[in-house]
JSON list of C-alpha atoms in Angstrom, two decimals:
[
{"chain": "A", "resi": 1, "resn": "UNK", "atom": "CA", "xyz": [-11.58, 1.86, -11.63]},
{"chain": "A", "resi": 2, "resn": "UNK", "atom": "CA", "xyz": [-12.97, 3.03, -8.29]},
{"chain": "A", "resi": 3, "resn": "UNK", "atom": "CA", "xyz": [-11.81, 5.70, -6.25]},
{"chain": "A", "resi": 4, "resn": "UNK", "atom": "CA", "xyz": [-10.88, 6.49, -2.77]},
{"chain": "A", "resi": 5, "resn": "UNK", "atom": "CA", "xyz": [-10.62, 10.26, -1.77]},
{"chain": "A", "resi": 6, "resn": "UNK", "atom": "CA", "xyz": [-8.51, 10.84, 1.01]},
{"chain": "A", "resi": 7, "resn": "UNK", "atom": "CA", "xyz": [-7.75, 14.50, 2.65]},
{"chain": "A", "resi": 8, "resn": "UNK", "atom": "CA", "xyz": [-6.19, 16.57, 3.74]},
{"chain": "A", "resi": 9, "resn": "UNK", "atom": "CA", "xyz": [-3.20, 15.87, 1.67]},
{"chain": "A", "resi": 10, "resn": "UNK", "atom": "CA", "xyz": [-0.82, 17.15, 3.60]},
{"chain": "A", "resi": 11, "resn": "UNK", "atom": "CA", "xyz": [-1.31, 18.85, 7.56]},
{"chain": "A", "resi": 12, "resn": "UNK", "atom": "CA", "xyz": [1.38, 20.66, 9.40]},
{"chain": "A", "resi": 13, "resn": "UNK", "atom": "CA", "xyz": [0.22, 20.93, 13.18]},
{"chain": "A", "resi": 14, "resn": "UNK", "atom": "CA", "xyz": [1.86, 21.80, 16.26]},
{"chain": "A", "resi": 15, "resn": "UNK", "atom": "CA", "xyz": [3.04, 19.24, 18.99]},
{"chain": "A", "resi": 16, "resn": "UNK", "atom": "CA", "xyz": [0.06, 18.49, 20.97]},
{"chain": "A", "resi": 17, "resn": "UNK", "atom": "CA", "xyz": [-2.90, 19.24, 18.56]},
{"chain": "A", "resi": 18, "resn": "UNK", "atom": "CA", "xyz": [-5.08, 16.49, 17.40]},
{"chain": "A", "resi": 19, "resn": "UNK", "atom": "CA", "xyz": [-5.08, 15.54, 13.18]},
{"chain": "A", "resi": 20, "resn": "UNK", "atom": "CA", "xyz": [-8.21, 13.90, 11.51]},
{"chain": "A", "resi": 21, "resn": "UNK", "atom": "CA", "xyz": [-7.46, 12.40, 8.17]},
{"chain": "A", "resi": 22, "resn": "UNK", "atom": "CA", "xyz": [-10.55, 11.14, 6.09]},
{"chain": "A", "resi": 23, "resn": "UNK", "atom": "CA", "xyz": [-10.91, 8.34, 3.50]},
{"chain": "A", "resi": 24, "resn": "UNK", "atom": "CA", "xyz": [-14.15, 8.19, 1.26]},
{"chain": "A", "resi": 25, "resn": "UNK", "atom": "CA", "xyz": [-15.00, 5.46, -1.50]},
{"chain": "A", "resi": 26, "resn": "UNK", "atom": "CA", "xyz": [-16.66, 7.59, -4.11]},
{"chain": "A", "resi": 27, "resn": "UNK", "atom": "CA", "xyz": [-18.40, 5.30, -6.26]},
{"chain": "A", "resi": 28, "resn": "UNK", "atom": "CA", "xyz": [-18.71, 2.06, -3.86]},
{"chain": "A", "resi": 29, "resn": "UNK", "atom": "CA", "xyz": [-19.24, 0.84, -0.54]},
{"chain": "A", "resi": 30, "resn": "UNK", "atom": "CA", "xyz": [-16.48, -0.14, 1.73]},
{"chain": "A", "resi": 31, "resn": "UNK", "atom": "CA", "xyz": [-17.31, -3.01, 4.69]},
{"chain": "A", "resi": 32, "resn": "UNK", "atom": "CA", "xyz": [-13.81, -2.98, 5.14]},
{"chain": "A", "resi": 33, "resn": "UNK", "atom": "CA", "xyz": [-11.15, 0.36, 5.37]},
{"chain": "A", "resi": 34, "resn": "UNK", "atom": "CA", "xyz": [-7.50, -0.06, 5.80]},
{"chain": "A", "resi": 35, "resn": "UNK", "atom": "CA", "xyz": [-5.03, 2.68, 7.83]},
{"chain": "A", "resi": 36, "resn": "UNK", "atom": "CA", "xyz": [-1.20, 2.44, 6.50]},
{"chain": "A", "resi": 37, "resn": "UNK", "atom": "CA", "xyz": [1.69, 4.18, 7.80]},
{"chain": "A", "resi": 38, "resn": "UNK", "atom": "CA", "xyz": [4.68, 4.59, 5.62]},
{"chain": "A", "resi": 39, "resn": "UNK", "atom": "CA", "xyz": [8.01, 6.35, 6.61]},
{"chain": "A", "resi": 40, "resn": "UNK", "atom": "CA", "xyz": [10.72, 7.74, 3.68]},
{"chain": "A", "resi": 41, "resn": "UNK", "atom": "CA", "xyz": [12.34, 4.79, 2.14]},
{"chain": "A", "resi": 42, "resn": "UNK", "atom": "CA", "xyz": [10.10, 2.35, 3.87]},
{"chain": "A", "resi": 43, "resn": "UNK", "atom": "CA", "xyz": [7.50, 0.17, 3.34]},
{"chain": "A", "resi": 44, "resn": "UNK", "atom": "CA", "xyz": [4.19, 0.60, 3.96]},
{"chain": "A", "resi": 45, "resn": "UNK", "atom": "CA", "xyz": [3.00, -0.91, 7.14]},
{"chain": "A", "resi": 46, "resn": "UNK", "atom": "CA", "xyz": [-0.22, -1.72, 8.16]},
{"chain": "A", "resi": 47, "resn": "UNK", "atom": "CA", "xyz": [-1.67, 0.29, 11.52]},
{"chain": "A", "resi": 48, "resn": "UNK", "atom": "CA", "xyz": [-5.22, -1.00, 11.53]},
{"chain": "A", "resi": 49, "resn": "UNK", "atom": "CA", "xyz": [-8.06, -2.39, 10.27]},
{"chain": "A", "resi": 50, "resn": "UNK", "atom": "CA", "xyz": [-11.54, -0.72, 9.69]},
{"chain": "A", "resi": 51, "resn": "UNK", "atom": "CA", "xyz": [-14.94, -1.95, 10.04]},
{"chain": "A", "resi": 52, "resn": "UNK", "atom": "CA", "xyz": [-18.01, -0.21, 9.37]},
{"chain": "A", "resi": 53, "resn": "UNK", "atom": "CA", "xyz": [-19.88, -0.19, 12.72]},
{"chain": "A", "resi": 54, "resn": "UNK", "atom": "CA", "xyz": [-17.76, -1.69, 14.88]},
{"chain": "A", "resi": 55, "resn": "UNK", "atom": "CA", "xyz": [-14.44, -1.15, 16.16]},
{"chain": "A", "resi": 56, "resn": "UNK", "atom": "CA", "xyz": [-11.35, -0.94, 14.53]},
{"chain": "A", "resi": 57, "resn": "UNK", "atom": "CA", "xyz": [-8.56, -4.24, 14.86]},
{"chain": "A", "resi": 58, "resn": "UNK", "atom": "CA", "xyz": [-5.44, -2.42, 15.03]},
{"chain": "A", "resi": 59, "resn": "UNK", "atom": "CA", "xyz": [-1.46, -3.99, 14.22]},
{"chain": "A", "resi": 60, "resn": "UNK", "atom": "CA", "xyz": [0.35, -5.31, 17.17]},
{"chain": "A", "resi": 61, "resn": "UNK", "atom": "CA", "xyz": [2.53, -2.13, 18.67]},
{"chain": "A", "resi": 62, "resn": "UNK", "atom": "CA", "xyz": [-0.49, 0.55, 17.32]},
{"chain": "A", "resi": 63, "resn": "UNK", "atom": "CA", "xyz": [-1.68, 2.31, 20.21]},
{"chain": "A", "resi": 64, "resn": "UNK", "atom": "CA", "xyz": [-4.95, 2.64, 19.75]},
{"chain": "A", "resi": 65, "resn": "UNK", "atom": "CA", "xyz": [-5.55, 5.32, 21.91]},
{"chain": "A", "resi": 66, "resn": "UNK", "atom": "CA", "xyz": [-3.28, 7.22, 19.95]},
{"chain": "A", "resi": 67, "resn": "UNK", "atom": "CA", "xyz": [-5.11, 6.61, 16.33]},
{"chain": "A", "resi": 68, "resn": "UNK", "atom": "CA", "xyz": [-8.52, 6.90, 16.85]},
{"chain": "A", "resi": 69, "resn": "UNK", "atom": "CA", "xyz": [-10.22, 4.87, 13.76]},
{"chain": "A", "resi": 70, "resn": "UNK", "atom": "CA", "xyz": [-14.25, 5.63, 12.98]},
{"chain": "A", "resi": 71, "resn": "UNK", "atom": "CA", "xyz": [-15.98, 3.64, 10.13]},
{"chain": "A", "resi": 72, "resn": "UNK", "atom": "CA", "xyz": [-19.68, 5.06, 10.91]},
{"chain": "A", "resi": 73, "resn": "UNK", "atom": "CA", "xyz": [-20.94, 4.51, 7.28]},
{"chain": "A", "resi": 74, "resn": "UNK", "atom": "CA", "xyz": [-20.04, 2.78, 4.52]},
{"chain": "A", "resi": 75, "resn": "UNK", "atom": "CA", "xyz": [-18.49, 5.29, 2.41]},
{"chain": "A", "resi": 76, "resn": "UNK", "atom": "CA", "xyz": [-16.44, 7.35, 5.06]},
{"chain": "A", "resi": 77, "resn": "UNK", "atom": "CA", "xyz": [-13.35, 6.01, 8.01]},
{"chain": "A", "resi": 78, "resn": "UNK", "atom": "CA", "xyz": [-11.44, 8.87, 9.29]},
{"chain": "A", "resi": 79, "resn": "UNK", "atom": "CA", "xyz": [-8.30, 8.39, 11.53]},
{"chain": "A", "resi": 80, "resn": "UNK", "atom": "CA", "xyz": [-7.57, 10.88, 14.44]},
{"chain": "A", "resi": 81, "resn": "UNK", "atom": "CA", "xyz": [-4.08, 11.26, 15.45]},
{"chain": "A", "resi": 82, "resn": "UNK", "atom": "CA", "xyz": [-4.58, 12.47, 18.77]},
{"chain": "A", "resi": 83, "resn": "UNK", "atom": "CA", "xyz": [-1.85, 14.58, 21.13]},
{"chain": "A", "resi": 84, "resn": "UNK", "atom": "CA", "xyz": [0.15, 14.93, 17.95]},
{"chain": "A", "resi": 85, "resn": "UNK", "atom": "CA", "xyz": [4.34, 14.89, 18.35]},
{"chain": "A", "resi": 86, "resn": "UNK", "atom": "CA", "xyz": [7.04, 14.93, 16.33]},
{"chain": "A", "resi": 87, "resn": "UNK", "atom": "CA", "xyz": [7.51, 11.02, 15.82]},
{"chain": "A", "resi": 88, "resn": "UNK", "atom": "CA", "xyz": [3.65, 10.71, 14.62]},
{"chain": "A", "resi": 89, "resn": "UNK", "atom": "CA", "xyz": [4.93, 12.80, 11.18]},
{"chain": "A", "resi": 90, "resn": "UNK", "atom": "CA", "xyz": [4.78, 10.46, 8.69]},
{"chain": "A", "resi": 91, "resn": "UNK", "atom": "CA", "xyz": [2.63, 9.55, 5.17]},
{"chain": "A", "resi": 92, "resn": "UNK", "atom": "CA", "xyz": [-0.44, 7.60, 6.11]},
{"chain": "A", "resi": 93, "resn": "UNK", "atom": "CA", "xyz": [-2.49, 6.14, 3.32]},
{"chain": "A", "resi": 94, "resn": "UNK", "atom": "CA", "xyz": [-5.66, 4.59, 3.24]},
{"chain": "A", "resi": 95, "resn": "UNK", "atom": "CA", "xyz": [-7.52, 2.06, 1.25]},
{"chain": "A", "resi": 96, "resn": "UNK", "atom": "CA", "xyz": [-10.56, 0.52, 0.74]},
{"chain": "A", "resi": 97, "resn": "UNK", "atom": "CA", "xyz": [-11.87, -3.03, -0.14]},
{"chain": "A", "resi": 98, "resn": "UNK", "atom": "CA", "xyz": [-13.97, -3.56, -3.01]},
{"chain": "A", "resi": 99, "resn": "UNK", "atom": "CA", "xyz": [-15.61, -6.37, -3.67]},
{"chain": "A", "resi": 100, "resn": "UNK", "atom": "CA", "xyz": [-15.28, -10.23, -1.94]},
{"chain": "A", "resi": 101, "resn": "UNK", "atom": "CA", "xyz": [-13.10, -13.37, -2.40]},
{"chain": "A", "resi": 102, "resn": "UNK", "atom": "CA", "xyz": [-11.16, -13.74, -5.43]},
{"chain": "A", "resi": 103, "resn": "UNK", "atom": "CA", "xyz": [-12.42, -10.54, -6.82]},
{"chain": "A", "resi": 104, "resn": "UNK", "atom": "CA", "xyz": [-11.73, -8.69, -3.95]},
{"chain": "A", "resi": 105, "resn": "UNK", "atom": "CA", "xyz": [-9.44, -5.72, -4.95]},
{"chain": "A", "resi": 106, "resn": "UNK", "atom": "CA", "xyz": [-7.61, -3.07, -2.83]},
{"chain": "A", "resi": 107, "resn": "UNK", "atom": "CA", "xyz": [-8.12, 1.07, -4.15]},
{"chain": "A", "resi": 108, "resn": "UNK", "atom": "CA", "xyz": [-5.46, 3.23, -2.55]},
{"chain": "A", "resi": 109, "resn": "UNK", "atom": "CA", "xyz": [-6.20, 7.11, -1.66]},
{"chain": "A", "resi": 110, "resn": "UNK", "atom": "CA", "xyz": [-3.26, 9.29, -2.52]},
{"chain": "A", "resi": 111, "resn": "UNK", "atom": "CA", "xyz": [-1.99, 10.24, 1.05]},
{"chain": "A", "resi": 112, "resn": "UNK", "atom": "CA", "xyz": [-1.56, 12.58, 3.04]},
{"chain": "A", "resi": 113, "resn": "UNK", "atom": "CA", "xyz": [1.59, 13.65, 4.68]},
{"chain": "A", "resi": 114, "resn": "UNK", "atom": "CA", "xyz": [1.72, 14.64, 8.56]},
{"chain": "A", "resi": 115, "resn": "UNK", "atom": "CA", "xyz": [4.52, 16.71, 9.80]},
{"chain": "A", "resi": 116, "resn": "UNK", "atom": "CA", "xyz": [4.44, 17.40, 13.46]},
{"chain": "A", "resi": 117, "resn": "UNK", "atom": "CA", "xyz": [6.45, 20.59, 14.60]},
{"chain": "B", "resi": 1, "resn": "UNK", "atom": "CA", "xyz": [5.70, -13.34, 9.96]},
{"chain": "B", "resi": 2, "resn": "UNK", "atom": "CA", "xyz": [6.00, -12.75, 6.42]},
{"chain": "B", "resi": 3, "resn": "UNK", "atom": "CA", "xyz": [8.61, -10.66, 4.94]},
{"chain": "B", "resi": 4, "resn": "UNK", "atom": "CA", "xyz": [9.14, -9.24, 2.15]},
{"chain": "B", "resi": 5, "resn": "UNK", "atom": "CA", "xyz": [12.14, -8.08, 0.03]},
{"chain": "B", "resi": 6, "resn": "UNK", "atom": "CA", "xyz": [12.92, -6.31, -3.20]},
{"chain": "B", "resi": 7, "resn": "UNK", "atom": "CA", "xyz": [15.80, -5.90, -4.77]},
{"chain": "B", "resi": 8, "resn": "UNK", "atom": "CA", "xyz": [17.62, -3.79, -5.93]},
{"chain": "B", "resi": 9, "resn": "UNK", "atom": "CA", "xyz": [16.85, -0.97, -3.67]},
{"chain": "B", "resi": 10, "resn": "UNK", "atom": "CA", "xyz": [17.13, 2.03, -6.61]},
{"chain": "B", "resi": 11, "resn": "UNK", "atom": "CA", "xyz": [17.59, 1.30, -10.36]},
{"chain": "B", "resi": 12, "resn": "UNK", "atom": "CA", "xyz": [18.46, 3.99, -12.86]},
{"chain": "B", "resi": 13, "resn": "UNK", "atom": "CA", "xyz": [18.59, 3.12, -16.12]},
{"chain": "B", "resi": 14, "resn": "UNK", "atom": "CA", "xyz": [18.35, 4.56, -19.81]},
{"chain": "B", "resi": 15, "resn": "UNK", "atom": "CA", "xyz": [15.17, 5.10, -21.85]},
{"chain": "B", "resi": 16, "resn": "UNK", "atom": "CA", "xyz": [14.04, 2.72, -23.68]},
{"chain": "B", "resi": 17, "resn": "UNK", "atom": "CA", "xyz": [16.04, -0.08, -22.12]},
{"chain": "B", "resi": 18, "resn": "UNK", "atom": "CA", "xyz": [14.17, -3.79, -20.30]},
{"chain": "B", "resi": 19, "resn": "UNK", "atom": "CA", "xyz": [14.40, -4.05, -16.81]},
{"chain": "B", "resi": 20, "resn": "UNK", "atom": "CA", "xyz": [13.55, -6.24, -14.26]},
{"chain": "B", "resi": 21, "resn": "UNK", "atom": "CA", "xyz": [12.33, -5.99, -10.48]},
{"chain": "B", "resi": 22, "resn": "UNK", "atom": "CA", "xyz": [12.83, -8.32, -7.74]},
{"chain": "B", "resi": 23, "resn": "UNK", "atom": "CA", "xyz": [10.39, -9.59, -5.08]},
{"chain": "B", "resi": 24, "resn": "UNK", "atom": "CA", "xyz": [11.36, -12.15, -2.42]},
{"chain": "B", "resi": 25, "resn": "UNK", "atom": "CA", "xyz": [8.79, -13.39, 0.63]},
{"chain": "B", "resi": 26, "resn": "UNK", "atom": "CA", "xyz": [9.12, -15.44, 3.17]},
{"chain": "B", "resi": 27, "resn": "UNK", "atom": "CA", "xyz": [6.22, -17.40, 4.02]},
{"chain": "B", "resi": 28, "resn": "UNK", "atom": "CA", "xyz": [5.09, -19.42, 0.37]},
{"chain": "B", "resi": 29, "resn": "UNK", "atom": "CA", "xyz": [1.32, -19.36, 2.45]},
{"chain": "B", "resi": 30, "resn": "UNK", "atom": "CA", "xyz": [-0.08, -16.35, 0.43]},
{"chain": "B", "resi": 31, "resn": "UNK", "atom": "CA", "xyz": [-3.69, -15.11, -1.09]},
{"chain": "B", "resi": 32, "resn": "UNK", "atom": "CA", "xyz": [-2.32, -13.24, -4.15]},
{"chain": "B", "resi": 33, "resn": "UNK", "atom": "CA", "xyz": [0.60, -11.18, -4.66]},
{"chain": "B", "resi": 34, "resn": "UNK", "atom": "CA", "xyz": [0.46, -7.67, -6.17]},
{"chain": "B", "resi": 35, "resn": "UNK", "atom": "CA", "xyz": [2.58, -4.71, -7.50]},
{"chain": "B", "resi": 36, "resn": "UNK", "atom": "CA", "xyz": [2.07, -1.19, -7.24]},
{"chain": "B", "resi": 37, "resn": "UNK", "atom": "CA", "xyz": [3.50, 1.85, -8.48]},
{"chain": "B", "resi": 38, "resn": "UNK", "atom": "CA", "xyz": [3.57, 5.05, -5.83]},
{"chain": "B", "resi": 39, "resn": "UNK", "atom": "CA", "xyz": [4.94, 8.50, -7.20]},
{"chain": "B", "resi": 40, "resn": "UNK", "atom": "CA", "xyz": [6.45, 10.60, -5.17]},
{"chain": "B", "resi": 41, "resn": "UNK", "atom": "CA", "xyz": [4.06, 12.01, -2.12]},
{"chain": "B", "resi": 42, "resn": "UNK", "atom": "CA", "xyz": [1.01, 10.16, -3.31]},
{"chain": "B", "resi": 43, "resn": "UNK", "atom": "CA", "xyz": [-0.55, 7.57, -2.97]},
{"chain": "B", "resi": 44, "resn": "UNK", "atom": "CA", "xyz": [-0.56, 3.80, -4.69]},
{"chain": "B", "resi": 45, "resn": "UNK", "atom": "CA", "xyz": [-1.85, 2.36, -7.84]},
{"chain": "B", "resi": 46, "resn": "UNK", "atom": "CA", "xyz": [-2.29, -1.18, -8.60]},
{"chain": "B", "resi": 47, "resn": "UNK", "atom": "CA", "xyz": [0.04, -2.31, -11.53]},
{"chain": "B", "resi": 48, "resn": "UNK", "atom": "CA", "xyz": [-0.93, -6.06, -11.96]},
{"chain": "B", "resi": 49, "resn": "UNK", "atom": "CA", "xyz": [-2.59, -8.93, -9.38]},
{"chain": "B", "resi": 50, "resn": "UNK", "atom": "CA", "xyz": [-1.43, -12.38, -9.54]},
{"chain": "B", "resi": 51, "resn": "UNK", "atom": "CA", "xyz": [-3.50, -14.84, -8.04]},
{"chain": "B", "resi": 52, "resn": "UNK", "atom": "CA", "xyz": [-1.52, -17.72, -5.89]},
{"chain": "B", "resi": 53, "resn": "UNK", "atom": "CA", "xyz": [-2.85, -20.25, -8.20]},
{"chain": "B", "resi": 54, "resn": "UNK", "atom": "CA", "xyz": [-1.35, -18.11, -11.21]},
{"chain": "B", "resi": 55, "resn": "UNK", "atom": "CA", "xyz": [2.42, -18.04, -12.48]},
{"chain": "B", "resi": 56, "resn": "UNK", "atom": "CA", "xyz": [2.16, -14.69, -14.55]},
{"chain": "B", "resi": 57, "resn": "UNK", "atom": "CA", "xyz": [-0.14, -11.67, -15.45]},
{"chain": "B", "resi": 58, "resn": "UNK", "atom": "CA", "xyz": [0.49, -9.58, -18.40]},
{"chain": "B", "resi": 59, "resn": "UNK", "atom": "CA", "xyz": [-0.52, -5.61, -18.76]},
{"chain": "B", "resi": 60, "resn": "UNK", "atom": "CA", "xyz": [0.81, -3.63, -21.88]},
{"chain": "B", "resi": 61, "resn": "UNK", "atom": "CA", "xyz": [4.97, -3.49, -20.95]},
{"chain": "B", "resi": 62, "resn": "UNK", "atom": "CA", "xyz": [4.45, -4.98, -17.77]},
{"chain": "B", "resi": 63, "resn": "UNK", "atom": "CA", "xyz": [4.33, -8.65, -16.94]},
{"chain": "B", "resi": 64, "resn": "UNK", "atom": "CA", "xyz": [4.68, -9.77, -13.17]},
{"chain": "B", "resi": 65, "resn": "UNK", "atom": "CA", "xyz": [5.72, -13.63, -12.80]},
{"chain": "B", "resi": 66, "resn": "UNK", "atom": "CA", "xyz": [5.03, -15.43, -9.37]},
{"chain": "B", "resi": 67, "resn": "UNK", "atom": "CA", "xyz": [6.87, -18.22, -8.21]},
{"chain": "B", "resi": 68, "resn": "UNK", "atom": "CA", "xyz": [5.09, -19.33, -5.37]},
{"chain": "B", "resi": 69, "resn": "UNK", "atom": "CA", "xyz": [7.37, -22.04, -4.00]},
{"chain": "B", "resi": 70, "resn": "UNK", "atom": "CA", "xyz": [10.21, -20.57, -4.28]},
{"chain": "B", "resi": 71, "resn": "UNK", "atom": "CA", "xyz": [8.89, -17.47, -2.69]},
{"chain": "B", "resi": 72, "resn": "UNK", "atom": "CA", "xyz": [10.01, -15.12, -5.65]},
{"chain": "B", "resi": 73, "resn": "UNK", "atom": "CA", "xyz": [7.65, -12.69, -7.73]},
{"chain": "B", "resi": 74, "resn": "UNK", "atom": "CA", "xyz": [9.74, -10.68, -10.56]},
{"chain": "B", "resi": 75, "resn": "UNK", "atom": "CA", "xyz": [8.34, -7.42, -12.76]},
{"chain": "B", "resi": 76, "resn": "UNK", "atom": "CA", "xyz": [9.52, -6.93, -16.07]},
{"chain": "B", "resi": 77, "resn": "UNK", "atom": "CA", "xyz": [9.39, -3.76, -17.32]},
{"chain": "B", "resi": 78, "resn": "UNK", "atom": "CA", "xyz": [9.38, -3.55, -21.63]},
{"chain": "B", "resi": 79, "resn": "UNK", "atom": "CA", "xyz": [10.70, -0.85, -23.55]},
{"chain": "B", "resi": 80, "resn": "UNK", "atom": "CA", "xyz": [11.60, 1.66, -20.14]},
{"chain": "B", "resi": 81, "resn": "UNK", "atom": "CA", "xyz": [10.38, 5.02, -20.42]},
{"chain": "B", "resi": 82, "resn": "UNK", "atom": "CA", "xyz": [10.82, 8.07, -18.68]},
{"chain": "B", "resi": 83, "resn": "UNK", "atom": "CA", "xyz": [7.15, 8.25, -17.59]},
{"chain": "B", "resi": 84, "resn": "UNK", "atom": "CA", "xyz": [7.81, 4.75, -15.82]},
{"chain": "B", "resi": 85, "resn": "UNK", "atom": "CA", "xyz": [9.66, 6.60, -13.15]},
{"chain": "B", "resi": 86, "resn": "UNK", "atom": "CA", "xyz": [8.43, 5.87, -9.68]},
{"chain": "B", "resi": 87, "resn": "UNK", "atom": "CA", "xyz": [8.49, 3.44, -6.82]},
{"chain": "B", "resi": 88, "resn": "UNK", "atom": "CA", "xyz": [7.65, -0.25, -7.19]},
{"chain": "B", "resi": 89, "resn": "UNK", "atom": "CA", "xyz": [6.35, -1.82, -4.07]},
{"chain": "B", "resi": 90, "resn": "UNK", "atom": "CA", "xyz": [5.51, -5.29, -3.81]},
{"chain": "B", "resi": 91, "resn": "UNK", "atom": "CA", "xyz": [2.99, -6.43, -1.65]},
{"chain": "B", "resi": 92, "resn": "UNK", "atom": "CA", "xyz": [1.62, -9.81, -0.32]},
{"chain": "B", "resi": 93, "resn": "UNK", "atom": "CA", "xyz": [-1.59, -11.13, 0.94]},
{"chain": "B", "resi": 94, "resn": "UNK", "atom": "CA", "xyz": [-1.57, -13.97, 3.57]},
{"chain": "B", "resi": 95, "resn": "UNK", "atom": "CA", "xyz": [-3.43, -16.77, 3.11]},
{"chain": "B", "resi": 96, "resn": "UNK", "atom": "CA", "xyz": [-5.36, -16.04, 5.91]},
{"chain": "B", "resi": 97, "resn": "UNK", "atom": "CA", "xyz": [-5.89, -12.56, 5.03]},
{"chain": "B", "resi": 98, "resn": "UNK", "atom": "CA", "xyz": [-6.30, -12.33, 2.06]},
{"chain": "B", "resi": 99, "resn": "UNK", "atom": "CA", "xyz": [-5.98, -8.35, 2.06]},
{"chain": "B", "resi": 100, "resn": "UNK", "atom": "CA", "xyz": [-3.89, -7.35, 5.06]},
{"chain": "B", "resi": 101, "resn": "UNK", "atom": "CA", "xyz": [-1.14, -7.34, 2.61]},
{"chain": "B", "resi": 102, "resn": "UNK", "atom": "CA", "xyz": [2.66, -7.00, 3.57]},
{"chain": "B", "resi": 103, "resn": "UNK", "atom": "CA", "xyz": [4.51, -4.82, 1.72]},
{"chain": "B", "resi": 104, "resn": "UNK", "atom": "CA", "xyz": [8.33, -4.88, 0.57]},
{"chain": "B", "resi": 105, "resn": "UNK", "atom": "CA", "xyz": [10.40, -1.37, 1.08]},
{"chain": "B", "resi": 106, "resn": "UNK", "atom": "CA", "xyz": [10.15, -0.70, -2.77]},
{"chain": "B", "resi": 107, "resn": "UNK", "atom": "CA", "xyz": [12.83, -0.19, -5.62]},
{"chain": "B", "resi": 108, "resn": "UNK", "atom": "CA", "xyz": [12.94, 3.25, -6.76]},
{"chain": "B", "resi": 109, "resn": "UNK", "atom": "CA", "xyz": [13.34, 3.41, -10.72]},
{"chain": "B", "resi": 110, "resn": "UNK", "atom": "CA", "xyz": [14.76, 6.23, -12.49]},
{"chain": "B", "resi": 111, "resn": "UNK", "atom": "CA", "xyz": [14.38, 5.96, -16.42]},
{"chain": "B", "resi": 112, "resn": "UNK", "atom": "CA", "xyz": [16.77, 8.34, -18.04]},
{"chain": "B", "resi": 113, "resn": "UNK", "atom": "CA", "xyz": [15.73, 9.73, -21.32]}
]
């Protein structure tokens, strides 16, 4: 199956500082990028949606000043949580689209866990 | 707005033993409906797609049933074992987005061996 890379794994930053996670599909190209945010026990909930070369549609209640989104090739979206604090920690996984229509499948990265201090 | 449900919220149950896991949405309207194992801290992998136009899919101990009128999606689980430990999250697509899928909280399944 494909794979999507997505790192760091896990950050630990200090209130204030500004977190870039990246998501790469190795072995395919991704139009289409997806930003989840998941909190312990919870579901996974969908923050945004991203576009290679254009902007990002985010989830009604994501600031999007807050979570920067850039999808500037095909292979590559990174999500900047800017002015980090304490509420931001959370796991936030990515994914990426492979594929159109009825054979359009979803590849997960593993995650990466942000605790704000 | 489509919601989704799964019960029950933790299952723990002997090795070796058939199980099933519930998945209840809201809106019938939906693109596909999926199910995905996480393990603890990472990330998700795709257990088994079902298609709105399908009733079941069928991989190795796992078949997912979809009952799209009734708004119910079950996951049988063959022959438990220990390795099958993990969280179950169901997730649907709306028929309008195919993709932006909405995910249930997840049943957390303990296999004892």
């Amino acid at each position: 199956g494909a794979v999507v890379s997505q790192h760091p794994s896990r950050v630990i930053c200090k209130s204030g500082t500004s977190v870039k996670i990246e998501c790469r599909s190795l072995d395919f190209q991704a139009t289409t990028m997806f930003w989840y945010r998941q909190f312990p026990k919870q579901s996974l909930m969908l923050m945004a949606t991203s576009n290679e070369g254009s902007k990002a549609t985010y989830e009604q209640g994501v600031e999007k000043d807050k979570f920067l989104i850039n999808h500037a090739s095909l292979t590559l979206s990174t999500l900047t949580v800017t002015s980090a604090h304490p509420e931001d920690s959370s796991f936030y996984i990515c994914s990426a689209r492979k594929g159109a229509g009825r054979n359009e499948k979803l590849f997960f990265g593993s995650g990466t866990q942000l605790s704000v201090l | 707005k489509q919601e989704v449900t799964q019960i029950p919220a933790a299952l723990s149950v002997p090795e070796g033993e058939n199980l099933v896991l519930n998945c209840s949405f809201t809106d019938s309207a939906i693109y596909n409906l999926q199910w995905f194992r996480q393990d603890p801290g990472k990330g998700l992998t795709s257990l088994l797609l079902i298609q709105s136009s399908q009733r079941e899919q069928t991989s190795g101990r796992l078949n997912a049933s979809l009952d799209k009128s009734s708004g119910r999606s079950t996951l049988y689980i063959a022959a438990s074992q220990p390795g099958d430990s993990a969280t179950y999250l169901c997730a649907v697509g709306p028929l309008e987005y195919g993709n932006k899928l909405v995910f249930g909280a997840g049943t957390i399944l303990r296999v004892k061996s």
